[in-house]
Coordinates of C-alpha atoms in Angstrom, one line a residue:
Chain A
M27 CA 66.5 123.6 72.5
R28 CA 63.9 123.3 75.8
R29 CA 61.4 121.7 73.0
L30 CA 64.8 119.0 72.4
L31 CA 64.6 119.1 76.6
A32 CA 60.9 117.9 76.6
A33 CA 61.3 115.9 73.7
L34 CA 63.5 114.0 75.8
I35 CA 62.0 114.3 79.3
F36 CA 59.1 113.2 77.7
V37 CA 61.0 110.0 76.0
L38 CA 63.0 109.4 79.4
A39 CA 58.9 109.2 80.7
A40 CA 58.0 106.7 78.4
A41 CA 60.3 104.2 79.5
P42 CA 59.8 101.1 80.3
V43 CA 60.1 102.1 84.6
L44 CA 62.6 99.1 85.1
A45 CA 65.0 100.0 83.4
V46 CA 68.1 100.4 85.1
T47 CA 71.3 101.4 84.0
V48 CA 74.5 100.0 85.7
T49 CA 78.4 100.7 86.1
D50 CA 80.0 98.2 86.7
D51 CA 84.5 98.3 87.9
R52 CA 85.3 98.9 84.0
G53 CA 83.7 101.5 84.4
V54 CA 81.3 100.6 81.1
A55 CA 77.8 100.8 82.3
V56 CA 75.5 98.1 81.8
E57 CA 72.2 98.3 80.5
L58 CA 68.9 95.9 82.3
R59 CA 66.3 96.0 80.7
Q60 CA 64.7 94.0 83.8
P61 CA 65.4 92.7 86.9
P62 CA 67.8 90.1 85.7
R63 CA 65.9 86.6 87.1
R64 CA 68.9 84.3 86.1
I65 CA 72.4 85.0 87.2
V66 CA 75.2 83.4 86.5
T67 CA 78.6 84.6 88.9
L68 CA 82.2 83.7 88.8
L69 CA 84.0 84.6 91.2
P70 CA 83.0 83.3 95.1
S71 CA 83.0 86.4 97.0
L72 CA 80.1 88.0 93.6
G73 CA 78.2 84.2 94.9
E74 CA 78.0 85.0 98.4
T75 CA 77.2 89.1 97.8
V76 CA 74.1 87.8 95.4
C77 CA 72.8 85.4 98.8
A78 CA 73.9 88.3 101.1
L79 CA 71.6 91.1 99.2
G80 CA 69.1 87.4 99.9
A81 CA 68.3 86.9 95.4
C82 CA 70.3 84.0 95.9
D83 CA 67.1 81.6 94.6
R84 CA 68.3 83.9 90.9
L85 CA 71.7 81.4 90.9
V86 CA 71.4 79.6 87.7
G87 CA 75.3 79.3 88.1
V88 CA 78.6 79.9 90.0
D89 CA 82.1 78.7 89.6
D90 CA 83.8 76.1 90.5
Y91 CA 85.1 77.0 93.9
A92 CA 82.1 78.8 94.9
N93 CA 80.6 76.5 98.5
W94 CA 78.5 79.6 100.8
P95 CA 75.6 79.1 100.9
A96 CA 74.9 75.6 101.3
S97 CA 72.3 75.9 98.5
V98 CA 75.0 77.2 96.4
Q99 CA 76.8 73.5 96.1
S100 CA 73.9 72.4 93.6
L101 CA 74.0 74.6 90.7
P102 CA 75.4 74.0 87.4
R103 CA 78.5 74.7 87.7
V104 CA 80.2 77.0 84.9
G105 CA 84.5 77.3 85.2
G106 CA 86.7 79.2 87.2
V107 CA 90.0 81.3 87.5
D108 CA 91.3 80.5 83.5
D109 CA 89.0 78.7 82.3
P110 CA 85.3 79.5 82.3
R111 CA 83.9 77.0 79.9
I112 CA 81.8 79.5 78.2
E113 CA 79.4 77.4 76.4
R114 CA 77.9 76.3 80.1
I115 CA 77.4 79.5 80.8
V116 CA 75.6 80.9 77.5
G117 CA 73.9 77.5 78.3
L118 CA 72.2 78.7 81.2
Q119 CA 70.2 81.5 79.6
P120 CA 71.7 84.3 82.4
D121 CA 70.2 87.6 82.0
L122 CA 72.9 88.9 83.5
V123 CA 76.9 87.0 84.3
L124 CA 79.8 88.6 87.0
L125 CA 83.0 88.2 87.0
S126 CA 86.0 89.4 87.8
S127 CA 86.9 92.9 85.7
T128 CA 90.5 90.9 85.0
S129 CA 88.5 87.3 83.8
R130 CA 89.3 87.2 80.1
A131 CA 86.0 85.6 79.7
L132 CA 84.8 89.5 79.1
G133 CA 85.4 89.4 76.7
R134 CA 83.8 86.1 75.2
L135 CA 80.6 86.3 76.9
Q136 CA 79.7 90.3 75.6
A137 CA 80.8 89.3 72.2
L138 CA 78.1 86.5 72.5
G139 CA 76.1 89.3 73.8
L140 CA 75.6 88.3 77.2
P141 CA 75.3 91.5 79.6
V142 CA 78.5 91.3 82.2
M143 CA 79.1 93.4 84.9
G144 CA 83.4 93.1 85.9
F145 CA 84.6 93.8 89.4
D146 CA 88.0 94.9 90.9
I147 CA 87.2 93.9 95.0
K148 CA 90.5 93.9 96.3
T149 CA 89.6 96.7 99.4
L150 CA 87.1 96.7 102.7
A151 CA 86.1 99.8 100.6
D152 CA 85.9 97.9 96.7
V153 CA 82.9 95.5 99.3
R154 CA 81.0 98.2 100.1
R155 CA 80.8 99.4 96.3
V156 CA 80.7 96.0 94.1
L157 CA 77.6 95.6 97.0
A158 CA 76.1 98.6 96.1
G159 CA 76.2 97.7 92.4
V160 CA 75.8 94.5 92.3
A161 CA 71.8 95.5 94.5
D162 CA 71.5 98.3 91.8
A163 CA 72.0 96.1 88.9
L164 CA 69.6 93.4 90.4
Q165 CA 67.7 96.1 90.9
V166 CA 67.0 95.2 95.1
G167 CA 67.2 97.1 97.9
G168 CA 69.6 96.6 101.1
A169 CA 73.1 96.8 100.2
E170 CA 73.1 99.1 102.8
A171 CA 72.2 97.0 105.8
V172 CA 74.7 94.6 104.9
W173 CA 77.3 96.4 105.6
Q174 CA 76.2 97.5 108.3
R175 CA 76.1 94.7 109.5
I176 CA 79.7 93.6 108.4
G177 CA 80.8 97.2 109.8
A178 CA 79.1 96.2 113.6
G179 CA 80.7 92.4 112.8
V180 CA 83.7 93.5 112.7
D181 CA 83.4 96.4 115.6
A182 CA 82.1 93.1 118.1
A183 CA 85.2 91.8 116.5
A184 CA 87.4 93.9 118.3
R185 CA 85.6 94.2 121.8
S186 CA 86.4 90.1 121.8
V187 CA 90.0 91.2 121.6
P188 CA 91.5 91.5 124.9
R189 CA 92.3 95.4 126.1
E190 CA 95.9 94.1 126.5
R191 CA 96.1 91.8 123.4
R192 CA 95.7 95.6 121.7
G193 CA 99.0 96.3 119.6
T194 CA 99.9 92.9 118.9
T195 CA 102.4 92.7 115.7
V196 CA 101.3 90.9 112.7
Y197 CA 102.6 89.0 109.9
F198 CA 99.7 87.3 107.9
E199 CA 101.1 84.8 105.0
V200 CA 98.8 84.8 101.8
S201 CA 101.5 82.1 100.6
S202 CA 104.3 80.2 100.6
G203 CA 107.1 82.5 98.9
P204 CA 106.6 84.3 100.8
Y205 CA 103.5 86.1 99.7
A206 CA 102.2 88.9 102.8
A207 CA 98.7 90.2 102.9
S208 CA 100.1 94.1 103.5
E209 CA 98.1 97.0 106.2
S210 CA 96.7 97.9 101.9
S211 CA 94.6 94.2 101.6
H212 CA 90.9 93.8 103.2
I213 CA 92.5 91.4 105.6
G214 CA 94.5 93.8 106.7
E215 CA 92.4 96.7 106.9
I216 CA 90.3 94.4 109.6
L217 CA 93.9 93.8 111.1
A218 CA 93.7 97.7 111.9
R219 CA 90.1 97.7 112.9
L220 CA 91.2 94.4 115.2
G221 CA 94.1 96.8 116.7
A222 CA 96.5 94.3 115.5
V223 CA 99.7 96.4 114.0
N224 CA 100.4 94.9 110.6
V225 CA 104.4 93.8 110.6
V226 CA 103.7 94.7 106.2
P227 CA 102.8 98.2 105.3
G228 CA 100.7 99.5 102.7
R229 CA 102.7 101.0 100.6
L230 CA 104.3 97.5 98.8
G231 CA 101.1 96.4 96.9
T232 CA 98.3 94.6 98.8
V233 CA 99.7 91.3 98.4
P234 CA 103.5 91.8 97.9
L235 CA 106.6 88.6 97.5
L236 CA 109.4 89.4 99.9
N237 CA 112.7 89.3 101.0
P238 CA 111.9 86.0 104.1
E239 CA 115.3 88.5 106.0
F240 CA 112.1 91.0 107.0
V241 CA 109.6 89.2 108.6
V242 CA 112.8 87.8 110.6
R243 CA 113.6 91.2 110.7
A244 CA 109.9 92.8 112.0
D245 CA 109.8 89.8 114.8
P246 CA 105.9 89.6 114.7
Q247 CA 103.7 88.3 118.2
V248 CA 101.6 86.2 116.1
I249 CA 101.2 84.7 112.5
M250 CA 98.4 83.4 110.7
A251 CA 99.4 81.3 107.3
W252 CA 96.9 78.7 106.2
Q253 CA 97.1 75.2 107.8
R254 CA 98.4 74.3 104.2
D255 CA 102.3 76.7 104.4
A256 CA 102.2 76.5 108.7
A257 CA 104.0 72.8 109.0
A258 CA 107.0 74.3 107.5
L259 CA 107.8 78.3 108.9
A260 CA 110.1 76.1 111.5
A261 CA 112.1 74.8 109.0
R262 CA 112.6 78.5 106.9
P263 CA 116.0 79.6 107.5
G264 CA 116.2 82.7 110.7
W265 CA 113.2 81.9 111.0
P266 CA 112.7 79.7 114.6
R267 CA 113.8 82.8 116.3
I268 CA 110.7 84.7 115.6
R269 CA 108.5 85.7 118.6
A270 CA 105.2 84.0 117.0
L271 CA 107.0 80.8 116.6
R272 CA 109.0 80.9 119.8
E273 CA 105.9 81.2 121.7
G274 CA 103.2 79.7 119.4
R275 CA 101.8 81.9 118.4
V276 CA 100.9 80.5 115.1
C277 CA 96.9 80.3 113.9
R278 CA 97.0 77.9 111.4
F279 CA 93.6 78.1 109.0
T280 CA 91.4 75.6 107.8
A281 CA 91.1 75.7 103.7
E282 CA 86.7 76.2 105.6
Q283 CA 88.9 78.9 107.6
G284 CA 90.4 80.4 104.6
D285 CA 87.9 81.0 102.8
V286 CA 86.1 83.0 105.4
L287 CA 88.9 85.6 105.6
A288 CA 90.4 85.2 101.9
R289 CA 87.3 86.2 99.9
P290 CA 86.1 89.9 100.1
G291 CA 82.7 89.7 100.5
P292 CA 79.3 89.6 102.8
R293 CA 81.4 87.2 105.8
L294 CA 84.5 89.9 106.6
A295 CA 82.7 89.3 110.5
D296 CA 83.6 86.1 110.5
A297 CA 86.5 86.5 108.7
A298 CA 87.3 89.2 111.4
Q299 CA 86.0 87.8 114.1
L300 CA 88.7 84.2 113.5
M301 CA 91.1 87.5 113.7
A302 CA 90.5 88.2 116.4
D303 CA 90.5 84.7 117.8
C304 CA 93.8 84.5 117.1
L305 CA 94.8 87.2 119.4
A306 CA 93.1 85.9 121.7
G307 CA 94.3 83.2 122.2
R308 CA 91.9 80.8 121.1
L309 CA 93.0 79.8 118.1
A310 CA 96.6 79.7 118.2
E311 CA 98.3 75.8 118.6
H312 CA 100.7 76.4 121.4
R313 CA 103.3 74.1 121.0
Chain B
M22 CA 169.0 75.1 51.3
N23 CA 167.0 72.3 50.2
S24 CA 163.1 70.9 49.8
A25 CA 163.6 68.8 52.7
D26 CA 164.5 72.1 54.9
K27 CA 162.2 74.1 53.8
T28 CA 160.0 72.0 54.4
L29 CA 161.1 71.1 58.2
E30 CA 161.2 75.0 58.5
T31 CA 157.5 75.4 57.4
G32 CA 156.1 72.4 59.9
R33 CA 157.9 73.9 63.1
T34 CA 156.8 77.4 62.3
A35 CA 153.4 76.1 62.7
A36 CA 154.2 74.8 65.7
S37 CA 155.8 77.1 66.9
R38 CA 152.5 79.2 66.4
T39 CA 150.0 76.5 67.6
D40 CA 152.8 76.6 71.2
A41 CA 151.8 80.5 71.0
W42 CA 148.4 80.2 70.6
L43 CA 147.3 77.5 73.2
D44 CA 149.9 79.8 75.6
A45 CA 147.3 82.2 75.1
Q46 CA 144.5 80.0 75.9
A47 CA 146.0 78.6 78.2
R48 CA 146.3 82.8 79.5
R49 CA 142.8 83.4 78.6
V50 CA 142.4 80.2 81.7
R51 CA 144.3 81.4 83.4
W52 CA 142.5 84.8 83.2
F53 CA 138.6 84.0 83.1
T54 CA 139.5 82.3 86.3
G55 CA 141.0 84.7 88.0
A56 CA 138.2 87.3 87.5
A57 CA 135.3 85.1 88.0
L58 CA 136.7 83.8 91.2
A59 CA 136.8 87.5 92.2
A60 CA 133.0 88.4 91.1
S61 CA 132.7 85.2 93.0
L62 CA 133.6 86.9 96.1
L63 CA 133.5 90.5 95.4
L64 CA 129.5 89.5 95.4
L65 CA 129.5 87.0 98.2
L66 CA 130.3 89.8 100.5
L67 CA 127.7 91.7 98.7
G68 CA 125.5 89.1 99.2
A69 CA 126.2 89.1 103.0
A70 CA 125.4 92.7 102.8
V71 CA 122.3 93.8 101.4
G72 CA 119.3 92.2 103.4
S73 CA 115.3 92.4 103.6
L74 CA 116.7 97.1 103.6
G75 CA 118.5 97.0 100.6
W76 CA 122.1 97.4 101.6
E77 CA 123.0 97.0 104.7
P78 CA 125.6 95.3 106.6
L79 CA 125.4 93.6 110.4
W80 CA 128.7 93.5 111.1
D81 CA 128.3 95.0 114.4
G82 CA 129.0 91.8 116.8
T83 CA 125.1 91.5 118.3
E84 CA 124.2 87.8 118.6
A85 CA 120.8 89.4 116.2
A86 CA 123.1 90.3 113.7
R87 CA 125.1 87.5 113.4
A88 CA 121.9 85.3 113.3
I89 CA 121.4 87.4 110.5
T90 CA 124.1 87.5 108.7
W91 CA 125.3 83.8 109.1
D92 CA 121.5 81.7 109.0
I93 CA 120.4 83.7 106.5
R94 CA 122.1 86.0 104.3
V95 CA 125.3 83.2 104.3
P96 CA 123.1 80.1 103.2
R97 CA 121.1 81.9 100.7
S98 CA 124.0 83.5 98.1
L99 CA 126.8 80.2 97.9
G100 CA 123.5 78.4 98.0
A101 CA 122.6 80.7 95.0
W102 CA 126.4 80.8 93.8
L103 CA 126.6 76.6 94.2
A104 CA 122.7 75.9 92.7
G105 CA 124.3 78.5 89.0
A106 CA 126.8 77.0 89.0
L107 CA 124.8 73.3 88.7
L108 CA 122.9 74.8 86.9
G109 CA 126.3 76.1 84.1
L110 CA 128.0 72.5 84.3
A111 CA 124.8 71.3 83.1
G112 CA 124.5 73.3 79.8
A113 CA 127.8 72.8 79.2
L114 CA 127.7 69.2 79.6
A115 CA 123.9 69.1 77.8
Q116 CA 125.7 71.2 75.0
G117 CA 128.6 68.7 74.6
L118 CA 126.7 66.0 74.7
F119 CA 124.1 67.2 72.0
R120 CA 126.7 68.7 70.3
N121 CA 124.2 71.9 69.9
P122 CA 125.4 75.7 71.0
L123 CA 121.0 75.7 72.1
A124 CA 121.0 72.8 74.0
D125 CA 119.9 73.9 77.9
P126 CA 119.7 71.4 80.9
Y127 CA 117.1 71.8 81.3
L128 CA 116.2 68.5 77.7
M129 CA 115.5 66.2 79.3
G130 CA 112.2 67.0 80.6
S131 CA 113.4 68.0 83.9
S132 CA 112.6 71.6 85.1
T133 CA 108.2 70.2 83.8
G134 CA 109.1 67.5 85.9
A135 CA 109.5 69.1 88.9
A136 CA 107.1 71.8 88.6
F137 CA 105.1 68.9 88.7
G138 CA 106.4 67.4 91.8
V139 CA 106.1 70.8 93.2
A140 CA 102.7 71.4 92.1
V141 CA 101.3 67.5 93.9
L142 CA 103.2 67.9 96.8
L143 CA 101.5 71.6 97.4
V144 CA 98.1 70.1 96.8
A145 CA 98.5 66.9 99.2
M146 CA 99.9 69.1 101.7
G147 CA 96.3 70.9 101.6
A148 CA 94.7 68.4 101.2
A149 CA 96.4 66.7 104.1
P150 CA 94.7 67.4 108.3
G151 CA 97.7 68.3 110.3
T152 CA 99.7 66.0 111.2
A153 CA 100.2 64.2 107.6
A154 CA 101.0 67.5 106.6
G155 CA 103.7 68.4 108.5
A156 CA 105.5 64.3 107.2
L157 CA 104.6 66.3 104.2
A158 CA 106.3 69.1 105.2
Q159 CA 108.8 67.2 105.8
L160 CA 110.0 65.9 102.8
G161 CA 109.9 69.4 101.6
L162 CA 109.1 70.8 98.1
A163 CA 113.2 70.6 97.7
G164 CA 112.4 66.6 97.8
A165 CA 109.8 66.6 95.6
G166 CA 110.9 68.6 93.1
F167 CA 114.0 66.7 93.2
L168 CA 111.9 63.4 93.0
G169 CA 109.9 64.5 89.8
A170 CA 112.7 65.6 87.6
M171 CA 114.3 62.8 88.6
A172 CA 111.6 60.5 87.2
A173 CA 111.0 62.6 84.1
V174 CA 114.8 62.0 82.6
L175 CA 113.5 58.0 83.4
L176 CA 110.7 58.5 81.1
T177 CA 112.6 60.1 78.9
L178 CA 114.8 57.2 79.4
V179 CA 112.4 55.1 78.4
L180 CA 110.4 56.4 75.5
A181 CA 113.8 57.0 74.1
R182 CA 114.7 53.3 74.6
G183 CA 118.1 54.5 76.5
V184 CA 120.3 56.7 75.0
Q185 CA 121.0 55.1 71.8
H186 CA 120.3 57.6 69.6
T187 CA 121.0 61.2 70.7
L188 CA 118.7 63.0 68.7
R189 CA 115.5 60.6 69.9
L190 CA 117.0 61.6 73.3
L191 CA 116.1 65.2 72.4
L192 CA 112.5 64.4 71.3
A193 CA 111.5 62.8 73.9
G194 CA 112.4 64.4 76.4
V195 CA 111.0 67.9 74.7
I196 CA 108.1 65.6 74.4
V197 CA 107.6 64.6 78.0
G198 CA 108.7 68.4 78.7
V199 CA 105.5 69.5 77.3
V200 CA 103.8 66.7 79.1
F201 CA 104.5 67.3 82.4
G202 CA 104.2 71.2 81.6
A203 CA 101.1 70.7 81.2
L204 CA 100.1 67.8 84.5
A205 CA 102.0 71.2 86.3
A206 CA 98.7 72.6 85.1
L207 CA 96.3 70.4 85.1
V208 CA 96.9 70.1 89.0
M209 CA 97.5 74.3 89.1
L210 CA 94.4 74.0 87.4
W211 CA 92.1 71.9 89.5
S212 CA 93.2 73.7 92.5
P213 CA 94.1 77.1 91.7
D214 CA 95.0 78.3 95.4
V215 CA 98.3 76.4 94.6
L216 CA 98.8 79.5 92.4
R217 CA 101.2 81.9 93.7
A218 CA 103.3 78.9 95.7
M219 CA 104.3 77.5 92.3
Q220 CA 104.2 81.4 90.5
A221 CA 107.2 81.3 92.9
F222 CA 108.7 78.5 91.7
L223 CA 108.3 78.8 88.4
L224 CA 110.5 82.1 88.4
G225 CA 112.4 80.6 90.3
T226 CA 113.0 81.7 93.7
T227 CA 116.3 81.4 96.5
G228 CA 114.7 83.3 99.0
L229 CA 114.9 80.7 100.9
L230 CA 118.1 78.7 100.5
G231 CA 119.7 77.6 103.8
W232 CA 122.2 75.3 104.9
T233 CA 120.7 72.6 105.0
G234 CA 119.3 73.3 101.1
T235 CA 123.3 74.7 100.7
L236 CA 125.3 72.0 102.0
L237 CA 123.0 69.7 99.6
L238 CA 124.1 71.2 96.9
A239 CA 128.0 71.4 97.8
A240 CA 127.3 67.7 97.6
M241 CA 126.0 66.8 94.5
G242 CA 128.9 70.1 93.1
A243 CA 131.4 68.3 94.2
L244 CA 130.0 64.6 93.2
V245 CA 128.5 66.1 89.2
L246 CA 131.7 67.2 88.7
A247 CA 134.1 65.3 89.3
G248 CA 132.5 63.0 87.3
A249 CA 132.4 66.1 84.2
L250 CA 135.9 65.8 85.0
V251 CA 136.2 62.2 84.2
L252 CA 133.9 62.9 80.8
S253 CA 135.0 65.5 79.2
P254 CA 137.8 63.6 77.2
A255 CA 135.4 61.7 75.7
L256 CA 133.5 65.6 74.9
D257 CA 136.2 67.0 73.6
A258 CA 136.0 63.1 71.0
L259 CA 132.5 63.9 70.6
A260 CA 133.5 67.2 69.4
L261 CA 134.8 65.9 66.0
G262 CA 131.8 64.0 65.6
E263 CA 130.1 60.9 66.5
A264 CA 131.6 58.1 64.2
A265 CA 135.5 59.5 65.4
A266 CA 134.4 58.9 68.7
A267 CA 133.5 55.2 67.9
S268 CA 136.9 55.0 66.1
L269 CA 139.4 56.3 69.1
G270 CA 138.0 53.9 70.3
L271 CA 135.4 55.2 73.1
S272 CA 132.7 53.8 74.5
L273 CA 129.8 56.2 73.1
N274 CA 126.9 54.6 75.1
A275 CA 129.2 54.6 78.7
V276 CA 130.0 57.6 77.7
R277 CA 126.1 59.4 77.2
R278 CA 124.5 57.1 79.7
G279 CA 127.2 59.6 82.8
L280 CA 126.1 62.4 81.0
V281 CA 122.0 61.9 80.7
G282 CA 123.3 60.9 84.8
A283 CA 125.7 64.2 85.6
I284 CA 122.6 66.4 83.3
A285 CA 119.9 65.0 85.6
L286 CA 121.5 65.2 88.2
A287 CA 122.7 68.6 88.7
T288 CA 119.4 69.9 87.0
G289 CA 117.5 68.2 89.5
A290 CA 119.6 69.3 92.2
A291 CA 119.5 72.7 91.1
V292 CA 115.4 72.7 90.3
A293 CA 115.0 70.6 93.9
Q294 CA 116.0 73.7 96.2
V295 CA 116.0 76.9 93.5
G296 CA 113.0 76.3 91.0
L297 CA 112.9 77.3 87.1
I298 CA 115.7 79.4 87.1
A299 CA 115.9 79.7 83.2
F300 CA 118.3 80.7 80.6
V301 CA 121.6 80.4 83.3
G302 CA 122.1 77.1 81.4
L303 CA 122.2 77.6 78.5
V304 CA 124.5 81.4 78.6
A305 CA 127.5 80.5 81.1
P306 CA 129.0 77.9 78.7
H307 CA 128.0 81.2 75.7
I308 CA 130.3 83.4 77.9
V309 CA 133.1 81.0 78.7
R310 CA 133.4 81.2 75.6
S311 CA 132.8 84.4 74.3
A312 CA 136.2 84.3 76.1
V313 CA 138.0 81.7 75.7
R314 CA 138.2 78.9 73.4
P315 CA 139.3 75.8 76.0
T316 CA 138.6 72.1 75.9
H317 CA 135.5 70.5 77.3
R318 CA 137.7 69.7 80.7
A319 CA 138.0 73.8 81.0
L320 CA 135.1 75.0 79.0
L321 CA 133.6 73.0 82.5
A322 CA 135.3 73.9 85.2
L323 CA 134.6 78.0 84.0
S324 CA 130.6 76.7 82.3
A325 CA 130.2 76.7 86.4
L326 CA 132.2 79.2 87.4
A327 CA 129.7 81.0 85.3
G328 CA 126.5 80.3 86.3
G329 CA 127.4 80.8 90.1
V330 CA 128.6 84.5 88.9
L331 CA 125.3 85.1 87.6
L332 CA 123.4 83.2 89.8
L333 CA 123.9 85.4 92.9
A334 CA 124.3 88.4 91.0
A335 CA 120.4 88.3 90.3
D336 CA 120.1 86.7 93.2
V337 CA 121.9 89.9 95.1
L338 CA 120.0 91.7 92.8
S339 CA 116.9 90.0 93.5
R340 CA 116.6 91.9 97.0
W341 CA 118.1 94.9 96.8
L342 CA 115.9 97.1 93.5
L343 CA 112.9 96.7 94.7
A344 CA 113.4 95.2 99.3
P345 CA 112.0 94.7 101.3
R346 CA 110.1 93.0 97.9
E347 CA 111.6 90.6 96.1
L348 CA 111.8 89.8 92.7
P349 CA 111.9 86.4 91.5
V350 CA 115.0 86.1 90.2
G351 CA 114.6 84.3 87.2
V352 CA 113.6 87.1 86.3
L353 CA 116.3 88.7 86.3
T354 CA 119.2 85.5 85.6
A355 CA 117.3 86.5 81.7
L356 CA 117.6 90.9 81.7
L357 CA 121.6 89.6 83.2
G358 CA 122.4 87.1 80.8
G359 CA 121.1 88.4 77.7
A360 CA 122.4 91.8 77.8
Y361 CA 126.2 90.3 78.7
L362 CA 125.1 87.6 75.4
L363 CA 123.6 90.6 73.2
W364 CA 126.8 93.5 73.9
L365 CA 128.8 90.5 73.3
M366 CA 127.7 89.4 70.2
H367 CA 127.3 93.6 69.3
R368 CA 131.2 93.8 69.8
R369 CA 132.0 91.2 67.6
A370 CA 130.4 92.1 64.9
A371 CA 131.5 95.7 65.0

């Protein structure tokens, strides 16, 4: 037994130092013989994570919706949420593909012999875990530093909310339906850090489809929504009664701001600042 | 008793038997009408009492309670009933026109046409700057859905070169439906941030019905029902076959045009307000036929009643089961209607 152990230790020590095994969110252990140099990401937040870790130069392909930092906009596009272009991805000869753990491309790329890592990112804890996982895979440090920066940014945003605006009740609409960002979504978690009160409880799921009557009853002081959906809010039955609409405290986020808010990634400090500005009335459109 | 007397005798018994059968049918029609109306009233009361906290009647007379009941719950319930009635009516018309019990009101491409219209509008609203987005919101998803549905039916008519051949009309409708469905999917791929809003539309949504939509549905319902009742004798003749109908002096093309128009308007209006609610149009006439064997005149009116009851029941359940979350109402219509039909078939077979 002891001899076996010694042999095992010898074998492990003899292995190249650069080989690393990382586990992704599916619980699959991925072995990387050397630090990946050619990375393809299939989710905007994952591309942003790689760049935040200072490895932007290792990206060789990104998904159709990646637009930050500006340098990724010149990279080859390899498809969208449900239509990854497998051939294009293989053609780029990546030594690591990062994508959503629910993506249909996972199995296909794996079968083609590409190292893939699937991530499931919904909450702040997920963001931290994914930062660490990607940093391990790339064999770079700095994941904790990025996380600290995000935390400090969120704290600074919270300090910029005037004291009398603490405890403001908020309804955040992710999509007309209406689908809301609840307390348990990353948006809800940041709102809580800013001292706001989300009217949609976390037990309903991260992005529940609500009975519109619920929002009328909750009567939030502030509504946050995308510009696209905000125009139609006042036309919903009973909604003109809501305080936020009566007092003109509806924040309409542009598509660009929407990307910052909706992507659970390294730009969450900016997302927090946007929501803080909204709470403080620096964004709200007074009608 | 001579043979002539005998013949007369048998004739009399046959006639009285037919009379008895017709009487029984008329009784059944009255019974079914009464039951459907009672169910509708009961469900409307339920609809006014079920809200975002589940069972929660608000009769305490405060201003807020009145507003919730009258601005939100009542129009929503009425609108759901009316949309279901339009779908049920359109389903009965479609099954009569195509003389096929599997025909449904979406057969001429109106459903995917509406989906395409809504998807395009959602993307346009996202792309437009502030003021233009407001103007687009004024047109509203309902307007876009209605226009898309009408465009699809017109295209079907053009491809089928009019209404001469029912089979050609059916094929053209299926093709147009598939193509518009593909186009809607393309728009969604191109702009995935509309996916969630689209999903709500595709699974049906009664949650945002207000008085405006409800009044539109009521007006369209009255119009289509009037037209349908005028066309009902022609549907009875058509049931005998096209040759027989033509020999009865029926102008087949005029009748078909009227029917296509009525189906298109009814489905267009319903889909525009509540999205793609599957199955109501298909199943409502079957629910009626399982209870009575009426002429088309009664079948059309009763199918509307059955469709209304089915969709309103699904709407009440959709807000009740997981309150304050909502279930997509289209899922529930399929479950309710399907379960009822299966139970009927099972009972028949036994």
